[in-house]
Every structure is written in structure tokens, then in C-alpha cells.
XYZ file of C-alpha atoms in Angstrom:
505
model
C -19.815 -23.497 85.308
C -17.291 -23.437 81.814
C -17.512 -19.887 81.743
C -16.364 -18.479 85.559
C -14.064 -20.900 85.797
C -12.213 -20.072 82.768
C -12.388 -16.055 83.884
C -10.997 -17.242 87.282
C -8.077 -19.638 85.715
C -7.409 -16.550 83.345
C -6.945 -14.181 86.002
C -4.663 -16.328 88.906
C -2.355 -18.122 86.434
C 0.743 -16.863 86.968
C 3.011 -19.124 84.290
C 3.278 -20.355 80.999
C 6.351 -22.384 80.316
C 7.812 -23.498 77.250
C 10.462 -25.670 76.773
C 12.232 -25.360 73.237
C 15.480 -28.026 72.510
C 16.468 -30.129 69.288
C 14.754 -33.380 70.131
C 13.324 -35.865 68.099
C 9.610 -37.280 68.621
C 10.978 -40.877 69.608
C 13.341 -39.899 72.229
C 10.767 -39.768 74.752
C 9.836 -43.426 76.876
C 6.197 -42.057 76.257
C 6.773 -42.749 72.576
C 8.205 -45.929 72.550
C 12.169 -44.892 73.160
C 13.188 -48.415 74.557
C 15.676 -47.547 77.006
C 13.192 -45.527 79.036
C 15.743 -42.866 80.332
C 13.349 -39.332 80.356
C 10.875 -40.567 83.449
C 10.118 -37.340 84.360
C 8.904 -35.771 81.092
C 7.076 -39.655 80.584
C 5.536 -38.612 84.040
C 4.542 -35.433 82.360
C 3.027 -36.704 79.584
C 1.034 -39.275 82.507
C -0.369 -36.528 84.767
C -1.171 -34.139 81.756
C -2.217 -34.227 77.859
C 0.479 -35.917 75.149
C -0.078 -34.882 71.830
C 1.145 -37.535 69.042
C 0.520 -34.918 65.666
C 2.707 -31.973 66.883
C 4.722 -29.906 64.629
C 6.844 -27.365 64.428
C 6.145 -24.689 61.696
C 9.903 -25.074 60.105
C 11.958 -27.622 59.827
C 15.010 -25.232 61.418
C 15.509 -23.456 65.020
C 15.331 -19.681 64.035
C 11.891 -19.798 61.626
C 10.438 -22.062 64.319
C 11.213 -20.333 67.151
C 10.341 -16.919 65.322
C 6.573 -18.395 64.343
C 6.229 -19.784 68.605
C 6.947 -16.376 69.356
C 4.586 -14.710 66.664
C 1.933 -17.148 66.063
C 2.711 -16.226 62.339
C 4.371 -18.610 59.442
C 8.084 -17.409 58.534
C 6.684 -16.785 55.842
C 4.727 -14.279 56.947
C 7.262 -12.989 59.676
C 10.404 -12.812 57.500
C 12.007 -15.621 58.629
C 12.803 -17.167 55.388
C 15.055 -15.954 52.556
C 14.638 -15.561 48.972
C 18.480 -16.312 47.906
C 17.223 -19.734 46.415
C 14.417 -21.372 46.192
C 12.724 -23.717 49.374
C 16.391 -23.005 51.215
C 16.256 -23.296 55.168
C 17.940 -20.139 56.667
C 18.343 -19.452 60.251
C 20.345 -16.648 62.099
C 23.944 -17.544 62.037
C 26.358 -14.519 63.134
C 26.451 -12.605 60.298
C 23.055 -12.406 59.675
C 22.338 -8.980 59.309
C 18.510 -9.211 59.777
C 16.448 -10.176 63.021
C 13.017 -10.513 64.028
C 11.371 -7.261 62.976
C 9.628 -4.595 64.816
C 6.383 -4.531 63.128
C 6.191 -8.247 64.708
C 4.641 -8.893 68.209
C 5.721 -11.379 70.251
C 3.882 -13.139 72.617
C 5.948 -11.364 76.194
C 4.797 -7.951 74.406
C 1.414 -9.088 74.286
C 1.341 -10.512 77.716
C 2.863 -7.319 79.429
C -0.928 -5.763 78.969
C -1.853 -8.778 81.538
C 1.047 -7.939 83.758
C 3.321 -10.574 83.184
C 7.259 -10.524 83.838
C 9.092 -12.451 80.953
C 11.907 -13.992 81.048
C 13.784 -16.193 78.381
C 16.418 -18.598 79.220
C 18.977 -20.100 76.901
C 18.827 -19.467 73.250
C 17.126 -16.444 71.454
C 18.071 -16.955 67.609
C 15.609 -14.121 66.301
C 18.813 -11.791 65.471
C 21.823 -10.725 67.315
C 22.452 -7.207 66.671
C 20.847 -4.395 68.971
C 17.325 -3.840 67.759
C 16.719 -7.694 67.737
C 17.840 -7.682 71.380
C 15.090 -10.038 73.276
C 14.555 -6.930 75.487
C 13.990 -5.083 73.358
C 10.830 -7.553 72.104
C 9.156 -7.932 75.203
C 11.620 -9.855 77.186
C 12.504 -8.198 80.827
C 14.857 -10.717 81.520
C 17.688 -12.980 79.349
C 19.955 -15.376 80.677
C 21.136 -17.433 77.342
C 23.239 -16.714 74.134
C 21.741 -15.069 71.263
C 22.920 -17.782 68.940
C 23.575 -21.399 69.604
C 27.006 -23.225 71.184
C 28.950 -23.149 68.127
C 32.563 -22.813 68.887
C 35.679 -22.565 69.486
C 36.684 -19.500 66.791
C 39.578 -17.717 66.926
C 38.411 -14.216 67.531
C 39.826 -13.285 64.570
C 37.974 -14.703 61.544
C 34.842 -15.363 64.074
C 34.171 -14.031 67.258
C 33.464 -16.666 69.967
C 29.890 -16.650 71.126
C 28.551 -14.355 73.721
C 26.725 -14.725 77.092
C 24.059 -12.179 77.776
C 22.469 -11.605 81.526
C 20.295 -9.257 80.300
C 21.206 -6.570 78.190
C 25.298 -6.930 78.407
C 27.100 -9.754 77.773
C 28.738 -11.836 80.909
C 31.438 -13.606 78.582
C 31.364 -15.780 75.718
C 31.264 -19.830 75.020
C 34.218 -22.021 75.259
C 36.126 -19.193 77.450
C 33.993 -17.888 80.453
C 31.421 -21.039 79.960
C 33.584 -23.873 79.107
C 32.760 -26.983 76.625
C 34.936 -29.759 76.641
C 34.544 -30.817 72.813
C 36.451 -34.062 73.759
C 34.473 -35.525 76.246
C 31.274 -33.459 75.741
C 31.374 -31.794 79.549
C 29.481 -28.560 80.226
C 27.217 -27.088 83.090
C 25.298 -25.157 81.057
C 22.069 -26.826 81.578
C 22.661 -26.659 85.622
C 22.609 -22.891 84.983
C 20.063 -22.304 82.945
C 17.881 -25.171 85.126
C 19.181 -22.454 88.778
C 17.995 -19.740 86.812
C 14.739 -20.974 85.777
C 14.249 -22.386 89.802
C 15.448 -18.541 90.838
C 13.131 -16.703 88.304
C 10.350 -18.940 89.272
C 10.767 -18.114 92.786
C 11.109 -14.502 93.074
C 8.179 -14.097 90.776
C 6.256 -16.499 93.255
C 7.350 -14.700 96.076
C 5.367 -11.225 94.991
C 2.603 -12.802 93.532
C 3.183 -11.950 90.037
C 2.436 -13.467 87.311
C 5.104 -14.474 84.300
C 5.898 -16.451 81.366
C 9.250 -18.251 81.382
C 10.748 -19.312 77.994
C 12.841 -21.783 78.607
C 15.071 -22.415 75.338
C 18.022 -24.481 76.128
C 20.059 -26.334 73.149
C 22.368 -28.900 75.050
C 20.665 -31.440 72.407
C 22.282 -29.780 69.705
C 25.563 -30.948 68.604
C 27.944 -30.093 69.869
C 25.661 -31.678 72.323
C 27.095 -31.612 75.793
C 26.163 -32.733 79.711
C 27.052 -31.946 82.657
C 29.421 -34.139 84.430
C 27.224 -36.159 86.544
C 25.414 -37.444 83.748
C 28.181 -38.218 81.482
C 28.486 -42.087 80.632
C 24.888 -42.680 82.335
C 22.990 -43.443 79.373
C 22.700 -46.009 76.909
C 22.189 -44.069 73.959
C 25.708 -42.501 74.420
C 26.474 -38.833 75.130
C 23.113 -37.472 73.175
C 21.465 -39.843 75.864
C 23.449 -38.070 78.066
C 22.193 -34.727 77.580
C 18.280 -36.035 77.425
C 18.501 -37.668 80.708
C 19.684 -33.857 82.281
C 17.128 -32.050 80.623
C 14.662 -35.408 81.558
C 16.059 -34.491 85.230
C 15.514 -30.525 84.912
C 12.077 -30.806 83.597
C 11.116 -32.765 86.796
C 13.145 -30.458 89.014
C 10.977 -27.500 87.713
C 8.032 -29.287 87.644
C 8.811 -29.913 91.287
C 9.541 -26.817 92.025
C 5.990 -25.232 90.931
C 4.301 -28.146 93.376
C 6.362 -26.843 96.303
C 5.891 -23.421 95.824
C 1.956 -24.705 96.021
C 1.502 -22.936 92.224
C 0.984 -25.589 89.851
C -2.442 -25.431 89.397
C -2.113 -22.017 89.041
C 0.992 -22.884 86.173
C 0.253 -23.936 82.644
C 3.574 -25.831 81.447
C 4.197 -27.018 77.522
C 7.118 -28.850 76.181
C 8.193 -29.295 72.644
C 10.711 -28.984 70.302
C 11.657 -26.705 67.685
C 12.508 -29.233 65.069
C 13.049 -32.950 64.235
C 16.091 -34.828 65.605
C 18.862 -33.836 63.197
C 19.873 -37.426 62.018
C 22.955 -35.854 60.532
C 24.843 -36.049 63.625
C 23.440 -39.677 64.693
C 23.868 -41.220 66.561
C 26.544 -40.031 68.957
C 25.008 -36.666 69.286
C 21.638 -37.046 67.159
C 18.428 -38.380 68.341
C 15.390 -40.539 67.178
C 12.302 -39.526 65.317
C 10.698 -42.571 65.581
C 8.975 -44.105 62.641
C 8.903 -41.049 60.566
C 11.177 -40.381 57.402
C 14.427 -37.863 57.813
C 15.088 -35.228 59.825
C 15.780 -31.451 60.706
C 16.279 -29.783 57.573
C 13.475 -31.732 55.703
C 9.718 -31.710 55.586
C 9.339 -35.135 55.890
C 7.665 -36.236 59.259
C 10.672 -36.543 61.334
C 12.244 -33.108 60.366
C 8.526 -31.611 61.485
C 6.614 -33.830 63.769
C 7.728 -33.113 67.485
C 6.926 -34.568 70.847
C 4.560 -32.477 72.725
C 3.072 -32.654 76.075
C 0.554 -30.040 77.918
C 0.633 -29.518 81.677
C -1.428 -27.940 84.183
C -2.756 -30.023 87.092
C -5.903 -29.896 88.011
C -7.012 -28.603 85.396
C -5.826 -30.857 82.575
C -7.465 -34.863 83.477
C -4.440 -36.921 84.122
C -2.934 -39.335 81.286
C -4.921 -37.949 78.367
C -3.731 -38.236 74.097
C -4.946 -36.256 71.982
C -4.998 -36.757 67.913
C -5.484 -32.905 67.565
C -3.142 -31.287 64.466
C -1.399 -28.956 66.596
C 1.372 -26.489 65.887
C 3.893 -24.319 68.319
C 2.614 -21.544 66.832
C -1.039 -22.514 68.564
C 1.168 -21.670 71.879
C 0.904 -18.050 71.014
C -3.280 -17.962 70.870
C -3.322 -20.364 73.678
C -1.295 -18.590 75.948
C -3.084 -14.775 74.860
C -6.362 -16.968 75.448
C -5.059 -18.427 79.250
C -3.569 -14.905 80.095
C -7.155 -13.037 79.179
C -6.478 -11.307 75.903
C -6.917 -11.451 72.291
C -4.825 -11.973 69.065
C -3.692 -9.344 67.030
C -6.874 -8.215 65.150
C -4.612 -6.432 62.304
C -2.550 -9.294 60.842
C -3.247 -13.370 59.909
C -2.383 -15.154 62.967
C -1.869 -18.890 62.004
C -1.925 -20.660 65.389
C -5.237 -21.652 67.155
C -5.942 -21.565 70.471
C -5.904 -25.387 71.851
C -8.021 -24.602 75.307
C -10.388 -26.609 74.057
C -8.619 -29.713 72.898
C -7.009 -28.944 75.851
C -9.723 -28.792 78.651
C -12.423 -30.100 76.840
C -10.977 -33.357 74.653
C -12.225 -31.590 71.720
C -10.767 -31.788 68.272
C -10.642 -28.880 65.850
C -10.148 -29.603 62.181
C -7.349 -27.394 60.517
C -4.481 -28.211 58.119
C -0.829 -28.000 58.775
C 1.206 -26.293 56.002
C 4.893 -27.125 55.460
C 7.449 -25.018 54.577
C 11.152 -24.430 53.973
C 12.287 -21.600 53.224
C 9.902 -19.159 50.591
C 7.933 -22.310 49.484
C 5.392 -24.481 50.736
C 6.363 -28.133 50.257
C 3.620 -30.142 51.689
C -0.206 -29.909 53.398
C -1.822 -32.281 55.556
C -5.467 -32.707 56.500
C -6.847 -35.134 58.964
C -5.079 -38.399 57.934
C -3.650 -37.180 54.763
C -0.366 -35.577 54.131
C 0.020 -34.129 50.213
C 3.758 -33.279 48.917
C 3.741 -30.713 46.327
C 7.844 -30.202 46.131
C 9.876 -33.081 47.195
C 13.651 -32.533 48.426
C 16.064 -33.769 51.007
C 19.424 -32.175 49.862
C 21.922 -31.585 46.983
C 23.516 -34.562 45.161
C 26.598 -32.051 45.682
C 25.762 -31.866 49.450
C 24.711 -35.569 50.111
C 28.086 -36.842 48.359
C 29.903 -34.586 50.831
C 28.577 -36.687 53.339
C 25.427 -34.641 54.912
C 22.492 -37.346 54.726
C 19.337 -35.776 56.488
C 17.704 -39.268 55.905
C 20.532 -42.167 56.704
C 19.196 -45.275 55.653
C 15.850 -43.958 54.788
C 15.948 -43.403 50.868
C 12.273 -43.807 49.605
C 12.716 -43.971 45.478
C 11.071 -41.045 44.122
C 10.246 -39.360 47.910
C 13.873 -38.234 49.141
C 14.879 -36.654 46.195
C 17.858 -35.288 45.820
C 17.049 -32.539 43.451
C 13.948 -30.156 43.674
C 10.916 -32.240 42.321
C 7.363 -30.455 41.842
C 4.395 -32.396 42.186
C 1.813 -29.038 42.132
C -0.464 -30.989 39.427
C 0.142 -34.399 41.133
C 1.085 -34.352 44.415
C 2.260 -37.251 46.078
C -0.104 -38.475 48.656
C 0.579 -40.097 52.190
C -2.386 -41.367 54.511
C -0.271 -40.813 57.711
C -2.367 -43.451 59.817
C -1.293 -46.511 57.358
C 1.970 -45.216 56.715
C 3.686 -42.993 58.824
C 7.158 -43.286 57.238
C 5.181 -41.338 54.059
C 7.404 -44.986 51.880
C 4.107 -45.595 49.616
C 2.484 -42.896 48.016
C -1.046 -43.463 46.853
C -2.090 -44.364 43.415
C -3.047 -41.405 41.563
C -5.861 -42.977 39.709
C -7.615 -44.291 43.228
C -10.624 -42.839 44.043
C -9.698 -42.290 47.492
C -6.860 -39.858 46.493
C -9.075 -38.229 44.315
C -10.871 -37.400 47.216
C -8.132 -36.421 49.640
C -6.410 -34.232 46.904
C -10.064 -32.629 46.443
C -10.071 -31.434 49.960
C -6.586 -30.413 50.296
C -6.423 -28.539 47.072
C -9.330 -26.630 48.636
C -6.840 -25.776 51.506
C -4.051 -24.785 49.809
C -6.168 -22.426 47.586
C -7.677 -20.438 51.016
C -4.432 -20.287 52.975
C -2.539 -18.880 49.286
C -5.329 -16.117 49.299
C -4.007 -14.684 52.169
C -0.629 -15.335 52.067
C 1.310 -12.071 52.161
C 4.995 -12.547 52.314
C 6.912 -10.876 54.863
C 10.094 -8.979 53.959
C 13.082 -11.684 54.233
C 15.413 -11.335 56.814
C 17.537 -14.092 56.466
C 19.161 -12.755 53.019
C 22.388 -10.874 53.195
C 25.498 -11.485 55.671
C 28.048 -9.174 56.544
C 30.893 -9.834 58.597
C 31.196 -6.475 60.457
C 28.324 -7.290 62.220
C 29.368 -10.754 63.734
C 29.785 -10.650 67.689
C 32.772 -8.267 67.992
C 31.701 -6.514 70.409
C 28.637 -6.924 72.182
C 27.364 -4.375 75.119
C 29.093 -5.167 78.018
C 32.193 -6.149 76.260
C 34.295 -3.435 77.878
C 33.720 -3.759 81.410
C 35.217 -7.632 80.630
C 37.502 -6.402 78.378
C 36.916 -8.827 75.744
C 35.990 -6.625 73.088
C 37.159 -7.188 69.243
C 38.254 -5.346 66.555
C 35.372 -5.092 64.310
C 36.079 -5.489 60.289
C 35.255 -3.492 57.417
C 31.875 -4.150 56.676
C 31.439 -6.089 53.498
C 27.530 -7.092 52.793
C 26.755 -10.112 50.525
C 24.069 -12.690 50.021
C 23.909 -15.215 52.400
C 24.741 -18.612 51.166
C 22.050 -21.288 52.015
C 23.065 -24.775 50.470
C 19.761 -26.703 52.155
């Protein structure tokens, strides 16, 4: 029977993995990539469920990782800023705000159930102390609380630290080297020996944990490790796919040996599109959909997803289902035994039932950037209400989130509101959203009936977070993180000097 079954999976599963990276939704073999080079996650995607309508709920890492962790919008969790309007903000190092304490995060939540957490790689919800991932639910970090950005000077920027745990073990580009020249790092080694370690010792007393697994050697300054360099054909992006390709299968692995994989529920995704700006030497692909990171457009949303858990999951299925990483946060509550938050809006679902079942539930996906909501889809039909790539300013600089992609009237290049016609897409015909509907069709009266109805219901309970991603300071950059002293790498911290962050997409 459905019903002691589930109880029983509930109660022995001892791990939910996710695996967060800037990839694109055609860099996977499973998804047409034609060189073929990620076997193990296209062996994934054969022994579990793919998903092909995936998205992330931002088209930027910090928002989208801060609604995985929440189940919530940024919207809702104040991962957005109000500085301009439908800017994309994230959590550079002078970001004074973080992810905020009335928010709780998934590893809280599954601490009731007596899981260990443990994230690995990059955090991005806020670097100062109060953000601290430990300080959210987390009992272990290995991982940086912002990305590989580097090398500063330690003078006008700090270089980037290393956490293991709650004090810093050293910083990018001088304890954990990058070679910007030929793209060389171990990085992904580590993290892949921590994740095998964690995985282990947890195994070893029967307990059961979640393991975040957030590495970013896909983001440029995308790097490899050295016995992967030159061994793809997609150059040194390539590169770093076919080592994560080969750490996904070594943890995978890893969970069959340790005779726990069908105790082990295992997702992969990404937190945004391929960001096309740094194609195609350290960008990826994002298939047949229009732009990239940064945008709403398919390929700055639409991810590749795949759900794991043998034995439990029938081998080599698709699914159609809408599905969104915040939908990890109810499905993992639901897998672990417990219940969403009853006090707030929780905007993921929980997909056990697309999942174990085949079944599809209908629900919308919203798109935002930033503090406005730019497009809905429903079923088969995606509706743009604000249309914008970047600034004419920006895009003559050079920064092109859609290279050779410019749709007249689509990939604007100022702000363009469509609220009382929106242009309409039927994703199945078109995927590359290059021919809107006519507006006098009956078909998109129909569709912009129904999503109209949509938009109305998810406004009405739409109550806007307060922003975190508004004002910078400098004095509170990574000076001098905990731990600092005992490596003696602390720096002289500046006056502190507050100001509006600057957010030109």
C-alpha cells in the first residue's frame, strides 16, 4: 500500500542532495548537447526522472538560491532590491544585507527530523555574521560565502575567503589557487572529498542528513582541475562540465556502495541559465531557448533538472510537470515527514507525486527580476508583461545576454510594458518565444483569459519582503572574517561609508 510505504520511505531516508552550478539546459547529452561529454548525469537522468520545464525562480545565483532554500519568491524573502526598477541584485561583498532571520530555511526545518546539514561550496545568502550558513540551519560549511571572483589587492577589495565551518581556512587565489591563464584549480576535487567524507561519516552512525552541494566551477572564471584540462571539445567550460559530469557519478557511486541509495533522494539543477555573456570559452548552452542569465527569457530561467532515488523512482522516466527549485523545499519537508510553514505563502509544491506517481499538477510559473514580475506561464503558454534584456548603454559596452538572438520587439533594450497586451508565446510551437501571437486570435484571447486570472490570485497575496539587496558599504567587505587571526591574514577594515547599491541589469 501508497500510504505505509510512504511513512516507511519518510522515516529511513537519510539524504537529500542538491546540486546547484551555473549550467545551461543544453549542456547536458540528455538534452541534445552533441558532444555527449556528461555520461554520468545522462545516466542519471536514465535510471531516474528528467524534467524538461524546470526553472529557477530568478534569473541570478543569490535570489535563486535564497527561494531553494525558502520555498518563497525573492520577492517575498527580500532578495530583490528596490534601487531601480526589474534590476537583478545578488550578494556581492559589500552587500550589507543577507538572508533574514524571520526566514526558514529548509536545514532549520529538517533539524526537527534529525537531520545533520551540511553545505558545500557557495552560500551567497550574505556574508557578514548573522547571515553565517550556521547560523541558518547549516551544522557544517566547507565553501566560500561568495563566488571565485578574484584576484584583489587587499586593499581596495579583500580577496575572497574560505570558510570550514565557522572560521575562515584562507582565501581564493592565495591559500586555494586559480590559475586565470590556463583556467587550473582543484577546487571541485575538494569540495567532491568533502561531499564523499560527509556522506560517509553520516552513513557510518546511521543518521540521516541533507547535503547541499553548491559548487560554481561553471562560473567564469570557470576553472578545472588539471586532469581534465584540454579533454573536452567545448573548450575549458567543457572542461569544467566533464569534472562535475565525473563528481556527480563518483557520489552517486558512492551512495550505491555504502548500500544507501534507495534510502537517498538525489536532485540536480541549476540556479540559473547559462550566462551567454561569457560564451563560449567559459559560457554554456541553453539550448533552443532565447538569452541567458540575467534575462527572463527561457534560457536565463529554464534549467536542466533530473530526480533520483532508485528504487523508488521507475527508471528512464520525463516528465512535462512545471516545476520550480523552490518545489525542492516542500518536497524535501514532505520526504523528511514534516510540514510547510503554516504562517507564511510558501510558493513551491511538493513534486512526490509527479515524482512517484507520473502525475501532473497544474500551477503557473511567475517570472521575476528584481521587484517586478516580467512574465507568467501556464501549461503551454508563456505571457510577457515587461520585456527587457539590458541597457542600450550596457549592450554597446559589449555585455549581450542574447548574442545572436535579437527577436525585433522581444529583446528590448529598454524597459517595455505589455500589462494591457502582453506578448504571448505557446512554448510547445515555439520555444525560442521569436513569434508572438496575434493579439486579435481567438486562441490568445483565451490563453490571456486564463493567465490574467493567475496573475490576479498570486498579486492578492503578494506581500513584499523588506529588500536586502539595497545599500553597499565598503567597511563591511571581507576584511576580516573569523578565523582571520589565527592565519594572520586579517585586513584593515575602512571607514564605513553606506550607499545605494548600483544595479545596471
Amino acid at each position: 500500500p501508497v500510504g505505509p510505504k510512504m511513512w516507511l520511505w519518510k522515516r529511513t531516508l537519510t539524504f537529500s542532495g542538491v546540486f546547484l552550478l551555473q549550467m545551461g539546459w543544453g549542456d547536458l547529452g540528455v538534452f541534445g548537447e552533441p558532444s555527449k561529454e556528461t555520461p554520468n548525469l545522462d545516466q542519471m537522468a536514465a535510471e531516474g526522472m528528467l524534467f524538461l520545464d524546470f526553472y529557477t525562480a530568478n534569473p541570478l545565483c543569490s535570489p535563486s538560491r535564497a527561494a531553494l532554500l525558502t520555498g518563497r519568491l525573492p520577492v517575498r524573502n527580500g532578495f530583490y532590491t528596490t534601487n531601480g526598477h526589474a534590476r537583478n541584485a545578488y550578494t556581492p561583498q559589500d552587500i550589507v544585507g543577507g538572508i533574514p532571520d524571520s526566514e526558514l530555511l529548509l536545514p532549520e526545518l529538517l533539524k526537527k527530523a534529525g537531520y545533520v546539514n551540511k553545505i558545500i561550496g557557495k552560500w551567497h545568502l550574505g556574508h557578514r555574521p548573522q547571515f553565517h550558513p550556521l547560523k541558518h540551519g547549516f551544522d557544517e560549511w566547507f565553501g566560500s560565502p561568495n563566488c571565485h571572483f578574484g584576484p584583489y589587492d587587499n586593499r581596495e577589495r579583500p580577496n575572497i575567503p574560505v570558510y570550514r565551518d565557522w572560521e575562515m581556512i584562507g582565501r581564493y587565489y592565495e591559500d586555494f589557487k586559480i590559475d586565470l591563464k590556463t583556467g587550473e584549480a582543484n577546487l571541485t576535487q575538494l569540495y567532491l572529498q568533502e561531499a564523499l567524507d560527509f556522506i560517509s561519516k553520516q552513513q557510518a552512525s546511521q543518521q540521516p542528513f541533507f547535503l547541499y552541494w553548491a559548487i560554481d566551477a561553471t562560473h567564469a572564471p570557470v576553472y578545472a582541475s588539471k586532469q581534465f584540462l584540454g579533454t573536452s571539445q567545448r573548450g575549458l567550460y567543457g572542461d569544467a562540465v566533464r569534472e562535475i559530469d565525473d563528481s556527480v557519478g563518483k557520489i552517486l557511486k558512492h551512495l550505491q556502495q555504502l548500500g544507501i541509495s534507495e534510502n537517498t533522494f538525489v536532485f540536480f539543477t541549476s540556479d540559473n541559465g547559462a550566462a551567454l555573456i561569457s560564451a563560449p570559452r567559459q559560457g554554456g548552452s541553453n539550448g533552443p531557448f532565447l538569452c541567458g542569465k540575467q534575462t527572463t527569457f527561457e534560457g536565463g530561467m529554464r534549467e536542466p533538472a533530473i530526480a533520483w532515488w532508485p528504487g523508488h523512482i521507475p527508471a528512464g522516466r520525463v516528465s512535462r510537470q512545471l516545476g520550480s527549485v523552490m518545489d525542492l523545499f516542500s518536497t524535501s519537508l514532505s520526504l523528511a515527514g514534516l510540514q510547510p510553514p503554516a504562517d507564511r505563502q510558501i510558493d513551491g509544491i511538493d513534486l512526490l507525486p509527479v515524482i512517484l506517481q507520473g502525475q501532473l499538477i497544474d500551477r503557473p510559473i511567475f517570472y521575476y527580476r528584481g521587484n517586478e514580475l516580467m512574465a507568467v506561464r501556464a501549461g503551454l503558454y508563456k505571457a510577457h508583461y515587461w520585456t527587457w534584456s539590458n541597457s542600450w548603454e550596457e549592450h554597446g559596452k559589449g555585455i549581450d545576454f542574447c548574442p545572436g538572438q535579437s527577436v525585433s520587439g522581444v529583446t528590448t533594450h529598454t524597459q517595455e510594458e505589455h500589462t494591457y497586451l502582453p506578448l504571448l508565446f505557446h512554448l510547445g510551437r515555439d520555444p525560442g518565444e521569436k513569434f508572438p501571437l496575434s493579439f486579435a486570435s481567438e486562441e490568445y484571447q483565451r490563453a490571456v483569459e486564463r493567465i490574467s486570472g493567475l496573475l490576479q490570485q498570486h498579486k492578492a497575496t503578494l506581500v513584499p519582503g523588506q529588500p536586502q539587496l539595497n545599500v553597499c558599504d565598503q567597511a563591511v567587505m571581507n576584511w576580516a572574517p573569523p578565523g582571520c587571526e589565527k592565519l594572520g591574514k586579517c585586513l584593515k577594515v575602512p571607514e564605513s561609508d553606506p550607499k545605494k547599491c548600483s544595479w545596471p541589469h
